[in-house]
Coordinates of C-alpha atoms in Angstrom, one line a residue:
M7 CA 83.9 109.4 108.1
I8 CA 86.6 107.5 106.2
R9 CA 88.0 110.8 104.8
S10 CA 88.1 112.6 108.2
G11 CA 91.5 113.3 109.6
G12 CA 90.5 112.1 113.1
L13 CA 90.5 108.4 112.3
A14 CA 93.4 106.1 111.6
I15 CA 92.1 103.5 109.1
E16 CA 94.4 100.7 107.9
G17 CA 93.7 100.0 104.2
R18 CA 91.7 103.2 103.7
D19 CA 91.4 102.6 99.9
E20 CA 90.2 99.1 100.4
V21 CA 87.6 100.3 103.0
G22 CA 86.4 103.0 100.6
R23 CA 85.9 100.5 97.8
A24 CA 84.1 98.1 100.2
V25 CA 81.8 100.9 101.3
A26 CA 81.0 101.8 97.7
A27 CA 80.3 98.1 96.8
F28 CA 78.1 97.7 99.9
A29 CA 76.1 100.8 98.9
F30 CA 75.2 99.2 95.5
G31 CA 75.6 95.5 96.0
K32 CA 73.5 92.8 97.7
G33 CA 76.2 91.4 100.0
D34 CA 77.3 92.4 103.5
F35 CA 79.9 95.0 104.1
A36 CA 82.3 92.4 105.5
D37 CA 82.1 90.4 102.3
Y38 CA 83.1 93.3 100.2
L39 CA 85.9 94.3 102.7
V40 CA 87.3 90.7 102.5
R41 CA 87.2 90.9 98.7
E42 CA 89.0 94.3 98.6
Q43 CA 91.6 93.2 101.1
S44 CA 92.2 90.0 99.2
R45 CA 92.6 91.9 95.9
A46 CA 95.1 94.3 97.5
S47 CA 97.0 91.2 98.6
G48 CA 97.2 89.9 95.1
C49 CA 94.2 87.4 95.1
E50 CA 92.0 87.4 92.1
S51 CA 88.9 86.2 93.9
V52 CA 87.3 85.1 97.1
M53 CA 85.6 81.7 97.5
T54 CA 82.0 81.8 98.8
F55 CA 78.9 79.6 99.0
D56 CA 76.7 82.7 98.9
A57 CA 74.6 82.5 95.7
T58 CA 74.0 86.2 95.7
L59 CA 77.7 87.1 95.9
L60 CA 78.5 84.6 93.1
K61 CA 76.8 86.9 90.7
E62 CA 79.3 89.7 91.5
A63 CA 82.9 90.1 90.3
G64 CA 85.6 88.8 92.5
F65 CA 83.6 86.0 94.1
V66 CA 83.8 82.3 93.0
R67 CA 82.4 79.0 94.1
P68 CA 84.9 76.7 95.9
S69 CA 86.2 74.0 93.5
T70 CA 85.9 70.4 94.4
R71 CA 88.9 69.6 92.3
A72 CA 92.1 68.4 94.0
V73 CA 94.9 70.9 93.9
A74 CA 98.4 69.7 93.3
P75 CA 100.9 70.6 96.1

């Protein structure tokens, strides 16, 4: 469906990678889509509390350290 010419999909490459990750991963499609969109925007990782996603590349636990402005 993603490759069909009848649909206009913003971020087609990111959606394709998210679909592939969803097919083999243990997370929800939305989690993988957020990860791929974040990577495309230059982010290295997405913060999550989901223990299952923390085992996959691109997801990290939120830090409790203070961040300098």
